[in-house]
Short mmCIF file of C-alpha atoms and ligand atoms in Angstrom, two decimals:
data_model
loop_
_atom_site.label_atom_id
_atom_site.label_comp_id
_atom_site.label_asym_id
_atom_site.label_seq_id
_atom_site.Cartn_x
_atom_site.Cartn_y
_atom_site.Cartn_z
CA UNK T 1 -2.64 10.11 12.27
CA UNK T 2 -6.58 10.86 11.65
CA UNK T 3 -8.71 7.42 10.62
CA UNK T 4 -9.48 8.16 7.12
CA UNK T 5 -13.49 8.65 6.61
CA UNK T 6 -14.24 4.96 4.99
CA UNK T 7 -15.11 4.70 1.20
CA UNK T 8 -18.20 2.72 0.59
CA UNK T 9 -17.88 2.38 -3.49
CA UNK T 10 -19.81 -0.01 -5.92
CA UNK T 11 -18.16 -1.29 -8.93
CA UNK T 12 -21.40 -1.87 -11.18
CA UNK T 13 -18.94 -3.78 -13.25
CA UNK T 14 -20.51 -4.65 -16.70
CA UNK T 15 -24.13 -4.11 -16.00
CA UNK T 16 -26.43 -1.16 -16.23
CA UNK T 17 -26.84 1.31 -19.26
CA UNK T 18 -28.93 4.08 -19.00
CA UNK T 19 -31.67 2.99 -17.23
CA UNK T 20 -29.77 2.00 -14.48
CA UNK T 21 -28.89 5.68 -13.92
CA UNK T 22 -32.49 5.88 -11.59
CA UNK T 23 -30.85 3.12 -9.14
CA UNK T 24 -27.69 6.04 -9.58
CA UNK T 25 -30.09 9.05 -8.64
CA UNK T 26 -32.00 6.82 -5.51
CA UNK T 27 -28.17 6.39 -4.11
CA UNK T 28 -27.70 9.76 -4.20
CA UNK T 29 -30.58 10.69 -2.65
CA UNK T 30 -29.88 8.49 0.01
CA UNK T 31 -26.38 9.03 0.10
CA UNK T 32 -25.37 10.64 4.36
CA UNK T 33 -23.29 14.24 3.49
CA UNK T 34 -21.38 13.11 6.47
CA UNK T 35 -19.33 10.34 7.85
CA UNK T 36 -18.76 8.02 4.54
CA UNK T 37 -17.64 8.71 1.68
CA UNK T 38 -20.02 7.12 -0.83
CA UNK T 39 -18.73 6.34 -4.35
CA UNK T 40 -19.96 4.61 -7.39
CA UNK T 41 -17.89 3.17 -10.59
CA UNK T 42 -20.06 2.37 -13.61
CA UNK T 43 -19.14 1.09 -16.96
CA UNK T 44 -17.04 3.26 -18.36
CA UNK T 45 -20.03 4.17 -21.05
CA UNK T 46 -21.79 5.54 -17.91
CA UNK T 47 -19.48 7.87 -15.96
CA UNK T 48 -19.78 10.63 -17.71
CA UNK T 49 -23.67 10.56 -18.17
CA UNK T 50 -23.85 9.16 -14.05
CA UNK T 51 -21.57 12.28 -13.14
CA UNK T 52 -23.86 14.46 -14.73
CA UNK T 53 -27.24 13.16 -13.61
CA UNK T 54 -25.08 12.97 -10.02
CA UNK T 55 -23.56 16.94 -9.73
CA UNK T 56 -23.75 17.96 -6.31
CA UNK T 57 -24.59 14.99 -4.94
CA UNK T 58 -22.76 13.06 -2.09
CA UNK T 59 -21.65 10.53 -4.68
CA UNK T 60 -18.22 10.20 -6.34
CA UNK T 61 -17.59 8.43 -9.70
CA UNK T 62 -15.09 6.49 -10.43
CA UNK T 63 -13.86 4.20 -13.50
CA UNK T 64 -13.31 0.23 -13.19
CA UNK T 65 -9.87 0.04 -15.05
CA UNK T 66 -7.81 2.04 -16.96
CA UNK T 67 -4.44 1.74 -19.63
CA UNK T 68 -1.16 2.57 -18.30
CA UNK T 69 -0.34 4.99 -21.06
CA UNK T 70 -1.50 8.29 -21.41
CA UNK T 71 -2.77 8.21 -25.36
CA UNK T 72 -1.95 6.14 -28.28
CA UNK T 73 -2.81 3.28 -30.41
CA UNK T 74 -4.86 0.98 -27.73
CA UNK T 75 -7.70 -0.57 -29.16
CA UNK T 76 -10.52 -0.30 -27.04
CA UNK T 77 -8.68 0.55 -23.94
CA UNK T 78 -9.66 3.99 -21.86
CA UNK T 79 -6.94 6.50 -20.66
CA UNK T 80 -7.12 7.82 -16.46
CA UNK T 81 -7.66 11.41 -18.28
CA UNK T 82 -10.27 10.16 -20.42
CA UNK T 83 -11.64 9.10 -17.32
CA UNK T 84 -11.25 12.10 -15.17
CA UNK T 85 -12.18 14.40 -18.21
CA UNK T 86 -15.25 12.54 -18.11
CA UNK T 87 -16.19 13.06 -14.47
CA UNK T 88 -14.38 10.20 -12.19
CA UNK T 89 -12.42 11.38 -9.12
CA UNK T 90 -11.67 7.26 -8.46
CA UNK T 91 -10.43 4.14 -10.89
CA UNK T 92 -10.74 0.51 -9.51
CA UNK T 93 -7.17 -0.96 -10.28
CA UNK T 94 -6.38 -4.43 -10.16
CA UNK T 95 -9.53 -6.29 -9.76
CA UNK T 96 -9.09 -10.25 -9.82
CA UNK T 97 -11.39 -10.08 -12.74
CA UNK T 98 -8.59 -8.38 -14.77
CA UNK T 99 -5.82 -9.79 -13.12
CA UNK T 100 -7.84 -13.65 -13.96
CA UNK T 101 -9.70 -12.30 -16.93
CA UNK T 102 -7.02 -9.90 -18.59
CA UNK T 103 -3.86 -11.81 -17.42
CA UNK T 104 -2.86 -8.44 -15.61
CA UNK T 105 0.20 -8.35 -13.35
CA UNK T 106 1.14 -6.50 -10.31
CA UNK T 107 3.76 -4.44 -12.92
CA UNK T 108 1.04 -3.56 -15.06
CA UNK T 109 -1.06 -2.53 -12.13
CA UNK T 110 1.25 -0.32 -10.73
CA UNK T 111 1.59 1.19 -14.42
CA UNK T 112 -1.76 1.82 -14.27
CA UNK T 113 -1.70 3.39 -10.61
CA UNK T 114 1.22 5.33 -11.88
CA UNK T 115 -1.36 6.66 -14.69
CA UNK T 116 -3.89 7.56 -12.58
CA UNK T 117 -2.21 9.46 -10.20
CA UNK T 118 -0.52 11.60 -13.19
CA UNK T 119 -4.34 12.35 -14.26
CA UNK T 120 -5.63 13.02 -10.80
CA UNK T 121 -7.45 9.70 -10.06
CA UNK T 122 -7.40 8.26 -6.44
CA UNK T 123 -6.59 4.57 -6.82
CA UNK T 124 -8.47 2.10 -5.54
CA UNK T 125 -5.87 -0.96 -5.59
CA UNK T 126 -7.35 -4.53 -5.38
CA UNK T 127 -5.75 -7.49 -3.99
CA UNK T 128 -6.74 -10.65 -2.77
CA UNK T 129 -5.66 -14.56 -2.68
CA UNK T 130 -7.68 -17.38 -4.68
CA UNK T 131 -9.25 -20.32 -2.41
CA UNK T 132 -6.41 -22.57 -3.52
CA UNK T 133 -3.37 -19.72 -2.17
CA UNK T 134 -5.87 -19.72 1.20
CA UNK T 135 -6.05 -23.41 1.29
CA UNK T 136 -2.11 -23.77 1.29
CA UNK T 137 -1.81 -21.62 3.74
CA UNK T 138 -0.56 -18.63 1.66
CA UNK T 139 -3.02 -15.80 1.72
CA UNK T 140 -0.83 -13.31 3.49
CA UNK T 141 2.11 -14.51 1.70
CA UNK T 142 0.05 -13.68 -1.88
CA UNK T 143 -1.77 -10.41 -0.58
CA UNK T 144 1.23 -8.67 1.03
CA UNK T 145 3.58 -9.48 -2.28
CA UNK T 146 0.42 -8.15 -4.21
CA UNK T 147 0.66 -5.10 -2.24
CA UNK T 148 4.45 -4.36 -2.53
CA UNK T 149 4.43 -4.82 -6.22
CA UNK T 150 1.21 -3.49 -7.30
CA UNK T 151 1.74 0.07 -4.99
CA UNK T 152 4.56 1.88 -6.83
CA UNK T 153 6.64 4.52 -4.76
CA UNK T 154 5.26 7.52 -6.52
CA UNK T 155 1.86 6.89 -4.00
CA UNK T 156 3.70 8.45 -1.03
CA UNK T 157 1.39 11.40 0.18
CA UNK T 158 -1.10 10.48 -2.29
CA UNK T 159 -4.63 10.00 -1.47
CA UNK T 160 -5.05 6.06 -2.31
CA UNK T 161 -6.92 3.20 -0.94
CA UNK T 162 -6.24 -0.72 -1.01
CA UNK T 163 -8.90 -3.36 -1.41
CA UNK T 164 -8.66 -6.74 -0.34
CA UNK T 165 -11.33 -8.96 -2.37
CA UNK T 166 -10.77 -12.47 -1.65
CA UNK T 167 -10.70 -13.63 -5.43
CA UNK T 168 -13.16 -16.77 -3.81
CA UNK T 169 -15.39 -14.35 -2.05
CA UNK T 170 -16.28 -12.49 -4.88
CA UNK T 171 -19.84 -13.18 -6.46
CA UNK T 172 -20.02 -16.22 -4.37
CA UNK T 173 -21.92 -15.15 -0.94
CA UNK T 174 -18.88 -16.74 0.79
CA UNK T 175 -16.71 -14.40 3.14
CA UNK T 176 -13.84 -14.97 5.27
CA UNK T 177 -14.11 -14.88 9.12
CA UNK T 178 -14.41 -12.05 10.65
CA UNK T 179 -10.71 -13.10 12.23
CA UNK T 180 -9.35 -13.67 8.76
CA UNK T 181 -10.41 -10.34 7.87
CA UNK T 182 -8.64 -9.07 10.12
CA UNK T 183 -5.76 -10.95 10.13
CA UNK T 184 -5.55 -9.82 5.90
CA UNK T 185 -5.95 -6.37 6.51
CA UNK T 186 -3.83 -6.06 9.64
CA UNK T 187 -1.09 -7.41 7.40
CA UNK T 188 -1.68 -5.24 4.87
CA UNK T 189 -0.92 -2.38 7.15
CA UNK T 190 1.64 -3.32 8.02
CA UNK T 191 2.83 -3.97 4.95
CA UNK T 192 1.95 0.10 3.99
CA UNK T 193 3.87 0.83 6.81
CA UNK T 194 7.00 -0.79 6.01
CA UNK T 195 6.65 0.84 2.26
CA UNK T 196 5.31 4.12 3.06
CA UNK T 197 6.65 4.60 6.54
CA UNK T 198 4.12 6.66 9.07
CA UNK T 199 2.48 7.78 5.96
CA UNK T 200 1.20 4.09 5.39
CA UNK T 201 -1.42 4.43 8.61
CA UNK T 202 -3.18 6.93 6.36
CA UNK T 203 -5.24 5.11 3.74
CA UNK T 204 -8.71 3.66 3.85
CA UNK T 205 -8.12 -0.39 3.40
CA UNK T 206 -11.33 -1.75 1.97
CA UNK T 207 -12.77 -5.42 2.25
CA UNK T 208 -14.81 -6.81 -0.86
CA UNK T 209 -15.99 -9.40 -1.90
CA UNK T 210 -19.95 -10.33 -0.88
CA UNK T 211 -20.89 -7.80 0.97
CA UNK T 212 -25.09 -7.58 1.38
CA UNK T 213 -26.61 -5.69 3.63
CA UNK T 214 -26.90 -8.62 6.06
CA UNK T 215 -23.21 -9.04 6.45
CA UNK T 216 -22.10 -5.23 6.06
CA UNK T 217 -22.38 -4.32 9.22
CA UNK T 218 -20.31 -6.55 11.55
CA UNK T 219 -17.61 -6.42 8.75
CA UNK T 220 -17.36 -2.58 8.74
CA UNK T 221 -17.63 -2.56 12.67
CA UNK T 222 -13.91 -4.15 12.41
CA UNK T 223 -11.77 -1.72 13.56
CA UNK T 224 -9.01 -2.38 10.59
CA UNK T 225 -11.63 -2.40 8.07
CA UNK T 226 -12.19 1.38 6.20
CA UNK T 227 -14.88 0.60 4.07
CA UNK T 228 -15.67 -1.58 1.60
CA UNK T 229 -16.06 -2.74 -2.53
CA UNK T 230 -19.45 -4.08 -2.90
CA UNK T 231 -20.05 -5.60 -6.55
CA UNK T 232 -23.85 -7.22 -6.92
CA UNK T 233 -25.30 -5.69 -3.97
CA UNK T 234 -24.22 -1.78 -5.27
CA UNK T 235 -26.53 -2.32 -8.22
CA UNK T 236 -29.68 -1.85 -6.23
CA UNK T 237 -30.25 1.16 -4.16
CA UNK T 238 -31.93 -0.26 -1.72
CA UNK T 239 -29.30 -2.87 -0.96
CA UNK T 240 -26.22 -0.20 -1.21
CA UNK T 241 -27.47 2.52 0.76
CA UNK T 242 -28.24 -0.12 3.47
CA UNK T 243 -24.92 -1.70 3.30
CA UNK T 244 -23.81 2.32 3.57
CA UNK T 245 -26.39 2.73 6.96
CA UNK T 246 -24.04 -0.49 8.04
CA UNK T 247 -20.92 1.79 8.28
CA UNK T 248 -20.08 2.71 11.81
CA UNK T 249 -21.03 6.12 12.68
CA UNK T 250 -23.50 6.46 9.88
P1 PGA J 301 -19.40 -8.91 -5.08
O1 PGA J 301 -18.18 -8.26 -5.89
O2 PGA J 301 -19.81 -7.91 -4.02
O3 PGA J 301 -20.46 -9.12 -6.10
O4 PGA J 301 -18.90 -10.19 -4.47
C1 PGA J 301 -17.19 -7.52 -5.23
C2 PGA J 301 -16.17 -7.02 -6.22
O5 PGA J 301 -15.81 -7.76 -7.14
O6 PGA J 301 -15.69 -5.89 -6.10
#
């Protein structure tokens, strides 16, 4: 089984309108054609003016969330082929902001993985424990149940990625030891295994949750580690592309 090339992708979250499509075009431009695989997911106000400004470029675009149904009567929700039609290859799924935020659970994630596969979206899937799960000595327990019921079946042979985010790492500058990290993601590989069988070694498993470009690089040197979700620091060129010059190889 090849390593998968590791996904450096910023989730801009709800910040930036069109302004903050220069900081887009200075990624780009600074974006390696080789090696990484360097993605951006903007508001979803922004993809399809960010895709535009970004044809051609080593950059893909992809959404932060999207409904489980195809089309209907969803009040400001956003359909996977809205998404796509509007210039995302990727969707976020399952951040801890909408799992906390939006009361999402891991059936309505995998609804929503389900979606965007239908549309042509690669998932990014999010998981990750809370400091009170780590402090009773459940983090693996939490992340690998996550995994199982947030990763419906249909994934098999799909491209896909899985993001662990520490829910207390995120926006915090706190991260995990480098052991823990590896501990969490070595479990989660396992866990892809067991679903997915030899097909589970395949996908790119992320770590997120306060990465800066002082911390980037020993992270990403982790063997297990494939890349990573970088929030706050992916909203200044500057401090993405040299979180992206962190990434082994690069
Ligand atoms: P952060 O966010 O890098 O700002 O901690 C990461 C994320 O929520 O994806």
């Amino acid at each position: 089984m090849t390593t998968p090339t590791p996904l450096i992708a910023g989730n801009w979250k709800m910040n930036g309108t069109g302004p903050a499509l220069s900081e887009a075009r200075a990624i780009a431009a600074g974006a390696p054609t080789a090696g990484v695989r360097v993605a951006l997911c903007p508001a979803a106000t922004l993809v399809e003016r960010m895709a535009t400004a970004l044809a051609g470029a080593p950059v893909e675009i992809g959404g932060q969330d999207c409904h489980s149904q195809a089309s209907g009567a969803f009040t400001g929700d956003v359909s996977a082929e809205m998404l796509r039609e509007a210039g995302a290859t990727l969707v976020i799924l399952g951040h801890s902001e909408r799992r906390a935020g939006h009361g999402e659970t891991d059936e309505q994630v995998a609804a929503k993985v389900e979606a965007a596969l239908q549309a042509g979206l690669e998932p990014i899937i999010c998981v990750g424990e809370t400091r009170a799960e780590r402090e009773a000595g459940r983090a693996l327990a939490v992340v690998t149940d996550q995994v199982r019921a947030s990763l419906p079946g249909s994934l098999t042979g799909k491209a896909f990625t899985v993001a662990y985010e520490p829910v207390w790492a995120i926006g915090t500058g706190l991260t995990p030891s480098l052991d823990d990290i590896t501990e969490v993601h070595q479990a989660i590989r396992a866990t892809l295994v067991e679903m997915f069988g030899p097909a589970g070694a395949a996908p790119a498993i992320l770590y997120g949750g306060s990465v800066k470009p002082n911390n980037a690089a020993e992270i990403l040197a982790l063997p297990e580690v494939g890349g990573a979700l970088v929030g706050g620091a992916s909203l200044k060129a500057s401090e993405f592309l040299a979180i992206v010059a962190g990434t082994p190889g690069v």
